[in-house]
mmCIF file of C-alpha atoms in Angstrom:
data_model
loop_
_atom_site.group_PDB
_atom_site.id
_atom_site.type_symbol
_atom_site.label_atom_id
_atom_site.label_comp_id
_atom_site.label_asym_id
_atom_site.label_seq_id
_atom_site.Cartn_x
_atom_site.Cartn_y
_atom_site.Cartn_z
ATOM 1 C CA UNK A 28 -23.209 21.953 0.857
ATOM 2 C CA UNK A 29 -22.537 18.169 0.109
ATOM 3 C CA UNK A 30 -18.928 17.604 1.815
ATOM 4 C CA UNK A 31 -16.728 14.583 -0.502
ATOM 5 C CA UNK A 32 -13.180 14.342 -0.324
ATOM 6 C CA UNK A 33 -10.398 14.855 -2.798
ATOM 7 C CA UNK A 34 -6.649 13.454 -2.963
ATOM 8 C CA UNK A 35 -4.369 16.672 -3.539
ATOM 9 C CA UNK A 36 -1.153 15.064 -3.092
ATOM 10 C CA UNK A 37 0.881 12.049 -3.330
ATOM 11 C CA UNK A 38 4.310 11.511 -2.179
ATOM 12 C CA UNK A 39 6.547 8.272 -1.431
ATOM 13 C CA UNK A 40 10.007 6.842 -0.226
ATOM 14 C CA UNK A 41 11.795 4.226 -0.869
ATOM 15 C CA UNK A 42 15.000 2.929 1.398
ATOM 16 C CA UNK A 43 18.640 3.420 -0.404
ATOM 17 C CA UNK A 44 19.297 0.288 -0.493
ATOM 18 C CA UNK A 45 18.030 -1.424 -3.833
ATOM 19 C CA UNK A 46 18.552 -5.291 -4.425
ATOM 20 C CA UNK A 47 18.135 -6.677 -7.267
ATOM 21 C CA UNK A 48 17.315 -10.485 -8.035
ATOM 22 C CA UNK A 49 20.773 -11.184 -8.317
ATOM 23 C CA UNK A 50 21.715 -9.192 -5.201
ATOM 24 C CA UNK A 51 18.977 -11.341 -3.375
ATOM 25 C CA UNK A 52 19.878 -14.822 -5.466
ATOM 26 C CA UNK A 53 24.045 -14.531 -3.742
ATOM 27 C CA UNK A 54 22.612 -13.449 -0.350
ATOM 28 C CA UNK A 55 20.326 -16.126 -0.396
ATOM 29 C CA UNK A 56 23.427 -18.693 -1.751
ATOM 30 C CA UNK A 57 25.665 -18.264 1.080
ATOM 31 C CA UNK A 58 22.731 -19.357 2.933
ATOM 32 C CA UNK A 59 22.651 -22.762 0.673
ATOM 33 C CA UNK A 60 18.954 -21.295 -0.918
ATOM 34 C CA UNK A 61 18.676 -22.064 -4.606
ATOM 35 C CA UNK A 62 16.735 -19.787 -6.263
ATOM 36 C CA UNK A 63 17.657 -17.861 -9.203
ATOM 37 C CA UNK A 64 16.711 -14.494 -11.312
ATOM 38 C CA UNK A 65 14.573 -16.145 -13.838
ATOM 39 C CA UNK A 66 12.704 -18.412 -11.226
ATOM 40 C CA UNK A 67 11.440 -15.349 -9.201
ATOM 41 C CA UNK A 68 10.771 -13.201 -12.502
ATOM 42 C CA UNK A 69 8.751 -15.639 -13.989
ATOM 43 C CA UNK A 70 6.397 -16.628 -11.039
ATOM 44 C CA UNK A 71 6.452 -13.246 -9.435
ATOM 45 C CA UNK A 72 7.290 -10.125 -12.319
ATOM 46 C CA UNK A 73 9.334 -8.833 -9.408
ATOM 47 C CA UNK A 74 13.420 -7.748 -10.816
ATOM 48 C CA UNK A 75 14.353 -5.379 -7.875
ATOM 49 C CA UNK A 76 13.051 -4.752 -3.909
ATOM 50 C CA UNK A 77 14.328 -2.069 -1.635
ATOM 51 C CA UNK A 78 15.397 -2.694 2.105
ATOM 52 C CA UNK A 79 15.602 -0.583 5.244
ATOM 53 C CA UNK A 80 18.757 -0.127 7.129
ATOM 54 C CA UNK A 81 18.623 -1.464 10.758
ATOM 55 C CA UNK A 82 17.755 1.785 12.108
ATOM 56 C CA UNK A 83 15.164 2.809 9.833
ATOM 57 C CA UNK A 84 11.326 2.019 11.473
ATOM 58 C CA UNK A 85 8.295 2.087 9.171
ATOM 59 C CA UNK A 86 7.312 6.085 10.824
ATOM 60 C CA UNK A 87 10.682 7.496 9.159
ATOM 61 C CA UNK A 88 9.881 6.299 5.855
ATOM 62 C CA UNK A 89 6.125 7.751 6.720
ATOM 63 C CA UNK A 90 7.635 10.894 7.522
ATOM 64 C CA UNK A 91 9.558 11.169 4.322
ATOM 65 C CA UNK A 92 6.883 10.458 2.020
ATOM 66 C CA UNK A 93 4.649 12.710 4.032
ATOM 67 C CA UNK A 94 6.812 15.751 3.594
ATOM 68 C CA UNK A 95 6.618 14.972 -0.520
ATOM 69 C CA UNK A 96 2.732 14.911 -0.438
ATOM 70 C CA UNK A 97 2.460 17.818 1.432
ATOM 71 C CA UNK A 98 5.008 19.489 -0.949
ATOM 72 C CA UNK A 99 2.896 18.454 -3.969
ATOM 73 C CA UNK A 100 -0.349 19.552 -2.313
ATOM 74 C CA UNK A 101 0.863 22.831 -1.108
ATOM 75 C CA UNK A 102 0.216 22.034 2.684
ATOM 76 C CA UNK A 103 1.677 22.775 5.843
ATOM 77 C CA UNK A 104 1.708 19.851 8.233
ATOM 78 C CA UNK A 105 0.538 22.409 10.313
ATOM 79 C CA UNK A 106 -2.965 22.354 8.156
ATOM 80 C CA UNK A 107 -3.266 18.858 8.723
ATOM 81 C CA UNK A 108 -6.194 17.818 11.170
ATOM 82 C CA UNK A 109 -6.163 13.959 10.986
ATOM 83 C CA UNK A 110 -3.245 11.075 10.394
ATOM 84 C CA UNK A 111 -3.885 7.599 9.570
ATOM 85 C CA UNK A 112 -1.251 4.774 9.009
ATOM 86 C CA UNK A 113 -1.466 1.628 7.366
ATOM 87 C CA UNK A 114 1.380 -0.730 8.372
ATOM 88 C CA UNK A 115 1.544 -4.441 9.479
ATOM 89 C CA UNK A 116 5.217 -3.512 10.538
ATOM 90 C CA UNK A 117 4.753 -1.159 13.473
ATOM 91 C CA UNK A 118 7.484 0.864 15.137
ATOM 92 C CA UNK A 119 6.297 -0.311 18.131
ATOM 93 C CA UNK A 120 3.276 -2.387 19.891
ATOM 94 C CA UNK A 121 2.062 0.752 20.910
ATOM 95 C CA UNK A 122 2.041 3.914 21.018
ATOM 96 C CA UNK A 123 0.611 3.611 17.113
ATOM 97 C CA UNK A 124 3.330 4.362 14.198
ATOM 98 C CA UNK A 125 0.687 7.438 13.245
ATOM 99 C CA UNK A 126 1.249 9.297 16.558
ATOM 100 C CA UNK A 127 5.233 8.791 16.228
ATOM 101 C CA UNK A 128 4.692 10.129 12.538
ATOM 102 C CA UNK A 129 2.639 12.679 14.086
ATOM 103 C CA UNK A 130 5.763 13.499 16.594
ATOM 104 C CA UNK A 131 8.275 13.635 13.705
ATOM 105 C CA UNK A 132 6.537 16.279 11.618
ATOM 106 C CA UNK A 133 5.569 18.656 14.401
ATOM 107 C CA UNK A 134 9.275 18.621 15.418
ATOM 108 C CA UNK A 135 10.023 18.876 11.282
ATOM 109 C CA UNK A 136 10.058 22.612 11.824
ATOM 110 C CA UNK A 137 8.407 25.790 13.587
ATOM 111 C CA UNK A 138 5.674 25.660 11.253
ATOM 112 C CA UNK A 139 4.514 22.187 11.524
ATOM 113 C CA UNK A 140 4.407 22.133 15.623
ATOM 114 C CA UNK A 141 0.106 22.941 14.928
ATOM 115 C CA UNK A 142 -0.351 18.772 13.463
ATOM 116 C CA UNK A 143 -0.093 18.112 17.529
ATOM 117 C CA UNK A 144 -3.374 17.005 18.999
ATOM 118 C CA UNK A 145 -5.220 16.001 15.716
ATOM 119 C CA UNK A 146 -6.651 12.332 15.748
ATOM 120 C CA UNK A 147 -3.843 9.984 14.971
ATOM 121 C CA UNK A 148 -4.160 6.117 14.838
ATOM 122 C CA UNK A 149 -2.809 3.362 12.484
ATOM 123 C CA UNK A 150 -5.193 0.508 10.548
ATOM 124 C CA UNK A 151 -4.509 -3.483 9.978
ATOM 125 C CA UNK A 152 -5.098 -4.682 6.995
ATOM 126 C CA UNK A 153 -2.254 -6.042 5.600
ATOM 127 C CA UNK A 154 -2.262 -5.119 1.898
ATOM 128 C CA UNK A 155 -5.437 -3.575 1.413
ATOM 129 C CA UNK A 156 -4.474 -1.630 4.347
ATOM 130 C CA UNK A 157 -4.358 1.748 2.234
ATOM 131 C CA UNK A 158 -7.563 1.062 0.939
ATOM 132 C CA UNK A 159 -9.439 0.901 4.168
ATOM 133 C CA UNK A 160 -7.354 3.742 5.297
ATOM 134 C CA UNK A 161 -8.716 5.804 2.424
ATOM 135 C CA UNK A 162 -12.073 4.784 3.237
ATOM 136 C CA UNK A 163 -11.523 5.609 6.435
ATOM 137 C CA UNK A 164 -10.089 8.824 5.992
ATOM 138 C CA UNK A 165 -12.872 9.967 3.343
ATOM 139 C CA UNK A 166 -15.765 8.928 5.723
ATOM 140 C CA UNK A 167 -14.362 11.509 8.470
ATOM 141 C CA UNK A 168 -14.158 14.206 6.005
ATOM 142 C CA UNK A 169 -17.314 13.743 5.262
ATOM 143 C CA UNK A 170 -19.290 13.851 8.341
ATOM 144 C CA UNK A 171 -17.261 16.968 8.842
ATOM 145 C CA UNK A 172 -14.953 15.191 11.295
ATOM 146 C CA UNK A 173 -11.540 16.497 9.315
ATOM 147 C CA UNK A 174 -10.996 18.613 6.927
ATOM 148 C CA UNK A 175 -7.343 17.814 5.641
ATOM 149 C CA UNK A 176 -6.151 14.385 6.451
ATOM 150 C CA UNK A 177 -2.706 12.573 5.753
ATOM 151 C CA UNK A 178 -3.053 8.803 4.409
ATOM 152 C CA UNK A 179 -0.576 6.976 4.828
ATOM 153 C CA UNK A 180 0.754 3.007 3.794
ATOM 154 C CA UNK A 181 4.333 2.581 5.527
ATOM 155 C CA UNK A 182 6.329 -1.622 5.656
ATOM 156 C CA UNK A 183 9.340 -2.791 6.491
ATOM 157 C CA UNK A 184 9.009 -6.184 5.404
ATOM 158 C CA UNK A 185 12.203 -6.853 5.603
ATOM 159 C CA UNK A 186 12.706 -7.124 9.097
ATOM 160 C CA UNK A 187 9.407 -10.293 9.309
ATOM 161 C CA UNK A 188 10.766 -12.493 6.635
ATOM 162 C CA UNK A 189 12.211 -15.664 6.841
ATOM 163 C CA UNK A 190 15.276 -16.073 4.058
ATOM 164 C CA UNK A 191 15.704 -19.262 4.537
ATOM 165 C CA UNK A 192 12.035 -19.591 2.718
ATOM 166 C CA UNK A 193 12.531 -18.752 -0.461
ATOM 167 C CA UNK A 194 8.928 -18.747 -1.925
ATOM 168 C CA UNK A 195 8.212 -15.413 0.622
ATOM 169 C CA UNK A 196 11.380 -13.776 0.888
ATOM 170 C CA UNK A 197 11.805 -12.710 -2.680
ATOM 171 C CA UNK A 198 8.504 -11.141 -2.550
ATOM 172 C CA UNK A 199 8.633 -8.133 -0.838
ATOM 173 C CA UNK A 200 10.235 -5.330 -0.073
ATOM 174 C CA UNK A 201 10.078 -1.732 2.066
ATOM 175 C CA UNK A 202 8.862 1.895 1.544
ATOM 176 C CA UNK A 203 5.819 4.301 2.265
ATOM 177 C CA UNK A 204 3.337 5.671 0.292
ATOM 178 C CA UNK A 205 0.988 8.777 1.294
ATOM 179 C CA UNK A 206 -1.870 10.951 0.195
ATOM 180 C CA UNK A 207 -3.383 14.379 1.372
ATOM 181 C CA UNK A 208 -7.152 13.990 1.271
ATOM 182 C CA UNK A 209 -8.642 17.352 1.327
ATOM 183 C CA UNK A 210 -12.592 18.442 1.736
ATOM 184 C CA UNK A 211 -13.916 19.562 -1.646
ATOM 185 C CA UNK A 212 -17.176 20.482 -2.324
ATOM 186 C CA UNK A 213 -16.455 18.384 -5.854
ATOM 187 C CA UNK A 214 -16.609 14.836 -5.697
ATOM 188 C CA UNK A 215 -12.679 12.983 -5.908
ATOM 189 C CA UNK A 216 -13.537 9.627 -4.023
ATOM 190 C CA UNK A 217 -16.885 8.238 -5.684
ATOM 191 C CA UNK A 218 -17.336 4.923 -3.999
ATOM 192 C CA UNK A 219 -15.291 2.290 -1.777
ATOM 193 C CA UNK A 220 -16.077 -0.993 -0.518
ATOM 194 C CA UNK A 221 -13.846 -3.451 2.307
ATOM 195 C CA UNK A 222 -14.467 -7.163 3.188
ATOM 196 C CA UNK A 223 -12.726 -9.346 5.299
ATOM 197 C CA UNK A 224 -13.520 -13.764 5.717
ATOM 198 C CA UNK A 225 -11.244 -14.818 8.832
ATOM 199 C CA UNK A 226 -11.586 -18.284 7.688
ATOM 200 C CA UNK A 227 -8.607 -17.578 5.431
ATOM 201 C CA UNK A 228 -6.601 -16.469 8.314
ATOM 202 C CA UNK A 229 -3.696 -19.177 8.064
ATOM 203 C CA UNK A 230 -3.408 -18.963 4.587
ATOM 204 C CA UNK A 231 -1.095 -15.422 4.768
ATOM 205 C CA UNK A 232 -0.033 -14.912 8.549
ATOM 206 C CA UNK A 233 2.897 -14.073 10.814
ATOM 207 C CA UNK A 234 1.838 -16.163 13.845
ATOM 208 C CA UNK A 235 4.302 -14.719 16.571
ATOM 209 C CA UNK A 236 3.627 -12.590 19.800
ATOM 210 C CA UNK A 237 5.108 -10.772 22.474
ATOM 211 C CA UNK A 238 4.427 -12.240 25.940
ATOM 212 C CA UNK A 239 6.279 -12.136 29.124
ATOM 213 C CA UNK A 240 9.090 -10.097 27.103
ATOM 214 C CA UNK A 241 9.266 -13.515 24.945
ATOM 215 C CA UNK A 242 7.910 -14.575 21.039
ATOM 216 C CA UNK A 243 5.934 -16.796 21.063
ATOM 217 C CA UNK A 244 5.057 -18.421 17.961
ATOM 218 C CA UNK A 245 7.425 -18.225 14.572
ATOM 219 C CA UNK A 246 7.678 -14.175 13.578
ATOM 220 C CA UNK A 247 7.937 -14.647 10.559
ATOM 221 C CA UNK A 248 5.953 -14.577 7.271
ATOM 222 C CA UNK A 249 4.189 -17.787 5.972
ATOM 223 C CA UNK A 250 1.896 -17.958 2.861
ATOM 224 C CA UNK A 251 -0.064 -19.961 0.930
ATOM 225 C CA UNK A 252 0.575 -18.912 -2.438
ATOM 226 C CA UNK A 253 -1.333 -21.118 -4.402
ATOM 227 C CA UNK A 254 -4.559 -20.562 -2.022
ATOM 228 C CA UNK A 255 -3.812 -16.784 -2.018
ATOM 229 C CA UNK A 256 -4.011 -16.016 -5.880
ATOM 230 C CA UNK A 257 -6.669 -17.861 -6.053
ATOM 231 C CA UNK A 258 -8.499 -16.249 -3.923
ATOM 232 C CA UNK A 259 -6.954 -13.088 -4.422
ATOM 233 C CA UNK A 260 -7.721 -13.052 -8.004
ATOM 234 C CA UNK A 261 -11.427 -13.599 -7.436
ATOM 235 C CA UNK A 262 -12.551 -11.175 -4.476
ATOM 236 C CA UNK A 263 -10.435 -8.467 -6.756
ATOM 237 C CA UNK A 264 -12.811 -8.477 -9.778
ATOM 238 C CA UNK A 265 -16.043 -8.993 -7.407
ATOM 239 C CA UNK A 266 -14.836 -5.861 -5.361
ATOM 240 C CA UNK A 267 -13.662 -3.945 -8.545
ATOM 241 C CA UNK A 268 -17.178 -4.191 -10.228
ATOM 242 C CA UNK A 269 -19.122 -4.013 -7.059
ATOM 243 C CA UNK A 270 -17.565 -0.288 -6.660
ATOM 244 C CA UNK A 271 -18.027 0.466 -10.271
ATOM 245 C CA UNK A 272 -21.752 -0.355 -10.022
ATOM 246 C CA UNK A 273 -21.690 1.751 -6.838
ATOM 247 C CA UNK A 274 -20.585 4.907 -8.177
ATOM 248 C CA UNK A 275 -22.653 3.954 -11.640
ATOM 249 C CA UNK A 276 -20.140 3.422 -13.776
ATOM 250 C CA UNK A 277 -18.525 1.093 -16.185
ATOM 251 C CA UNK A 278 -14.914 -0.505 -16.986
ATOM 252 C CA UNK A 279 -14.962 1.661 -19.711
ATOM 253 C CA UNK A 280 -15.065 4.986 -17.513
ATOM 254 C CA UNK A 281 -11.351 3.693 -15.432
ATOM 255 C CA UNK A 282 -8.528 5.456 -16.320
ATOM 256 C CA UNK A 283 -6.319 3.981 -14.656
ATOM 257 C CA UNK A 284 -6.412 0.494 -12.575
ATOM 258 C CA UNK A 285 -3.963 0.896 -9.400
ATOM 259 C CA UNK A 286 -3.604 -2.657 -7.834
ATOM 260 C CA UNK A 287 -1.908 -3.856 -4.817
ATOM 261 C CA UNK A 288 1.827 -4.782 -6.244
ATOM 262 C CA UNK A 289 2.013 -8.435 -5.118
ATOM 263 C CA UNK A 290 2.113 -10.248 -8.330
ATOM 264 C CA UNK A 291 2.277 -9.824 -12.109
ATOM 265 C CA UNK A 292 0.133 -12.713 -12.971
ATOM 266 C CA UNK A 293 -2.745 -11.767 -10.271
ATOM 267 C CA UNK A 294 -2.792 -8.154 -11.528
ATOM 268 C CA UNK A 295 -2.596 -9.507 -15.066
ATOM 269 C CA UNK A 296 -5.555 -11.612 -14.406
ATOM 270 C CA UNK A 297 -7.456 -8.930 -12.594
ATOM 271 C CA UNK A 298 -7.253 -6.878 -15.460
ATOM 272 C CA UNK A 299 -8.377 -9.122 -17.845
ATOM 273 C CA UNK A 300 -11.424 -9.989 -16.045
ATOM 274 C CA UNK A 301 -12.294 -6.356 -15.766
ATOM 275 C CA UNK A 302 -11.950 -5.977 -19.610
ATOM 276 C CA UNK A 303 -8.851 -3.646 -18.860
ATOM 277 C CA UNK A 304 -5.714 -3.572 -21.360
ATOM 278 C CA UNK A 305 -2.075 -3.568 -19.750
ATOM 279 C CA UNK A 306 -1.486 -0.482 -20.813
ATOM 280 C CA UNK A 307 -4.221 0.629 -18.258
ATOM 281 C CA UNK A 308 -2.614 -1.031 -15.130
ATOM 282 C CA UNK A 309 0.167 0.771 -13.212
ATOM 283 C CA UNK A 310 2.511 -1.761 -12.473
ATOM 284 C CA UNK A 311 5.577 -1.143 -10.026
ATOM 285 C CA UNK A 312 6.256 -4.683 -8.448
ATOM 286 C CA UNK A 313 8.974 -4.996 -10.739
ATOM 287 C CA UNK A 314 10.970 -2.275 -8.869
ATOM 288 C CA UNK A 315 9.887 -2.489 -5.434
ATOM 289 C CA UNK A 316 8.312 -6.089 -5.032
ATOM 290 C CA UNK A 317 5.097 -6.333 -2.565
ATOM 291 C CA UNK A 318 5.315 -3.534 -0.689
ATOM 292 C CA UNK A 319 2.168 -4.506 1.010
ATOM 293 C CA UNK A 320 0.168 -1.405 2.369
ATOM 294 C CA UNK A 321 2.773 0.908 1.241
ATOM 295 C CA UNK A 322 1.640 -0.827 -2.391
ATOM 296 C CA UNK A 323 -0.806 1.064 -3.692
ATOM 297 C CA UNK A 324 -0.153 4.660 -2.958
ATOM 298 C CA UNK A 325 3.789 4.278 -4.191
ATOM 299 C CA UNK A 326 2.175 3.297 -7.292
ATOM 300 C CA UNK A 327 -0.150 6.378 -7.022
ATOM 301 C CA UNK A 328 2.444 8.479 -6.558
ATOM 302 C CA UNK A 329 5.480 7.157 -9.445
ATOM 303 C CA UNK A 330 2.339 7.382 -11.961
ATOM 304 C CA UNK A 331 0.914 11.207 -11.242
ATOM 305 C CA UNK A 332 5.136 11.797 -10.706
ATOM 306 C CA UNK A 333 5.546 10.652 -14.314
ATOM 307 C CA UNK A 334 2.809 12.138 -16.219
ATOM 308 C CA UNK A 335 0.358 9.150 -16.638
ATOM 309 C CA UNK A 336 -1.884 10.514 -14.100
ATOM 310 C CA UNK A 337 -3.533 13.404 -14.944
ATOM 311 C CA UNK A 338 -6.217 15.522 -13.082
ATOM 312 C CA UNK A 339 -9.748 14.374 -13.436
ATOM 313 C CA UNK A 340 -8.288 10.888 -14.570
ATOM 314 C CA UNK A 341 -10.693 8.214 -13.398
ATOM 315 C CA UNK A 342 -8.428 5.530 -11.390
ATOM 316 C CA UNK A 343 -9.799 2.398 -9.262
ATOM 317 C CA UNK A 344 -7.659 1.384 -6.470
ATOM 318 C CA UNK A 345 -7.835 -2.153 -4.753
ATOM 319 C CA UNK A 346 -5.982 -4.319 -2.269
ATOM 320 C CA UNK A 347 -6.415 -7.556 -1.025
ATOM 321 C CA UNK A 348 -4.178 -9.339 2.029
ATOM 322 C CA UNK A 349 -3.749 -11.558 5.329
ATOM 323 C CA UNK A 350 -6.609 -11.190 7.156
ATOM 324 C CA UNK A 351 -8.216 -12.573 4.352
ATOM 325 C CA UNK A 352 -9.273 -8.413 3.686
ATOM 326 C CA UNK A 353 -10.099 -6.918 0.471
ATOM 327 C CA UNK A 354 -11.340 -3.783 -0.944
ATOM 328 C CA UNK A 355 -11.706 -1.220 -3.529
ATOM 329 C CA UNK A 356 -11.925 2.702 -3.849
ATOM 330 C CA UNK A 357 -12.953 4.565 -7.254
ATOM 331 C CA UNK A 358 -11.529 7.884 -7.405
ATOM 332 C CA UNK A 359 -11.468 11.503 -9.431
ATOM 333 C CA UNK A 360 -7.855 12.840 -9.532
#
């Protein structure tokens, strides 16, 4: 029997604390940064982010929205046989933010203590992070490596940006997105496809380091934001019909289009170069800004949550971020 791999579950979490544009706009003011709600609407479609207290690392919003995929696929954590974590935000340097997830939900209760010793380890990718997760995830299932695996995008942006920048820091936000990809002998994920081009490197970076218990280097975000939607724009409907042509099918047979939530205008644009009407895009960057790898799966998860998603819907995820990476998955619910 032909082994493929199947997503059985979504779940996600967002931090408590919501700001909105005007929040952000009088935080930013006693700071003596002009910006205002209609300049970051208009460039950006964002209204509203969500930010993690100070004591809140990128594994414990992981761990929440872990427990609500495993809830909606009727799993035990205990059933789980492989974890893998896309953040750019770490807990830590090392040990990985998967294994600390992995810590949490064993401890989570009696039941759970059997997700100890399965593979753990966390991917960078910025925000197509979940993408080449999934990818990564579905190749293991296949070759029989796993069986049941969590997928998982987790960011705390909050704590890398600079707010005294205010073309990045009105971008994104914090939460965690995650998956349970299951063996089926049925196929759910039809085709995928990643890139990277380092050449792009400095155009979306954070180019700090530890050393010597110092940072070196500014830790915080910079971007090119003209050079990234232009770019951005074009890799995403290459990679898009690339995957399509892959799996030997059209525009016509998605669904649903699930992009990373970075911009309005770049997933507007994406869209319309894949021959794809708005009301085919799930679009929740006006709530939660760029979430980065959390992105994609949050969005998975608030559309199969509110009914748009159905099962055996047709939906075509794809990311592209620092690095320069992109990619694309096409997908069976």
């Amino acid at each position: 029997m032909k082994r493929y791999s199947r997503i059985t579950g979504t779940g996600s979490f967002l931090p408590p604390q919501r700001l909105t544009n005007a929040d952000l706009v009088a935080r930013l003011a006693a700071d003596g940064i002009d910006t205002s709600d209609e300049w970051i609407v208009e460039r950006t479609g964002i209204r509203a982010r969500h930010f993690c207290a100070p004591n809140v690392a990128a594994s414990d919003l992981a761990f929440e929205a872990c427990r609500s995929a495993l809830l909606a696929a009727r799993r035990n954590a205990n059933e789980i046989d492989l974890i893998i974590v896309a953040t750019s935000t770490p807990d830590m340097v090392f040990p990985s933010t998967a294994a600390i997830l992995q810590h949490k939900l064993a401890q989570s209760n009696p039941a759970a203590a059997g997700i100890a010793g399965c593979p753990a380890f966390d991917v960078q990718a910025v925000c197509s992070g979940f993408v080449y997760a999934l990818t990564l995830a579905d190749s293991l299932i296949q070759t029989g490596a796993a069986n049941r695996a969590l997928v998982v995008g987790a960011e705390v942006f909050s704590r890398i940006l600079n707010f005294k920048d205010r073309t990045t820091c009105v971008l994104f936000g914090d939460g965690a997105g995650a998956v349970v990809l299951e063996v089926s002998d049925k196929p759910g994920i039809l085709a995928s496809e990643l890139h990277a081009d380092g050449k792009h490197v400095g155009i979306l970076c954070v180019p700090g380091n530890v050393s010597g218990g110092q940072i070196l280097g500014d830790p915080t975000l910079k971007m090119d934001g003209q050079a990234v939607f232009k770019l951005a724009v074009g890799v995403l409907a290459d990679v898009a019909r690339s995957v399509l042509a892959k799996a030997g099918k059209t525009e016509a047979d998605v669904d649903w289009l699930i992009p990373h939530q970075a911009n309005i205008r770049i997933m507007q644009s994406t869209a319309k170069k894949l021959k794809l009407g708005p009301d085919k895009v799930v679009v929740t960057v006006d709530q939660h800004g760029n979430t980065s790898a959390a992105s994609i799966p949050l969005a998975l998860d608030v559309a199969v949550r509110d009914g748009r998603i159905q099962p055996g819907d047709t939906l075509l995820l794809e990311g592209v971020g620092g690095g320069f990476t992109w990619g694309a998955t096409l997908l069976n619910m």
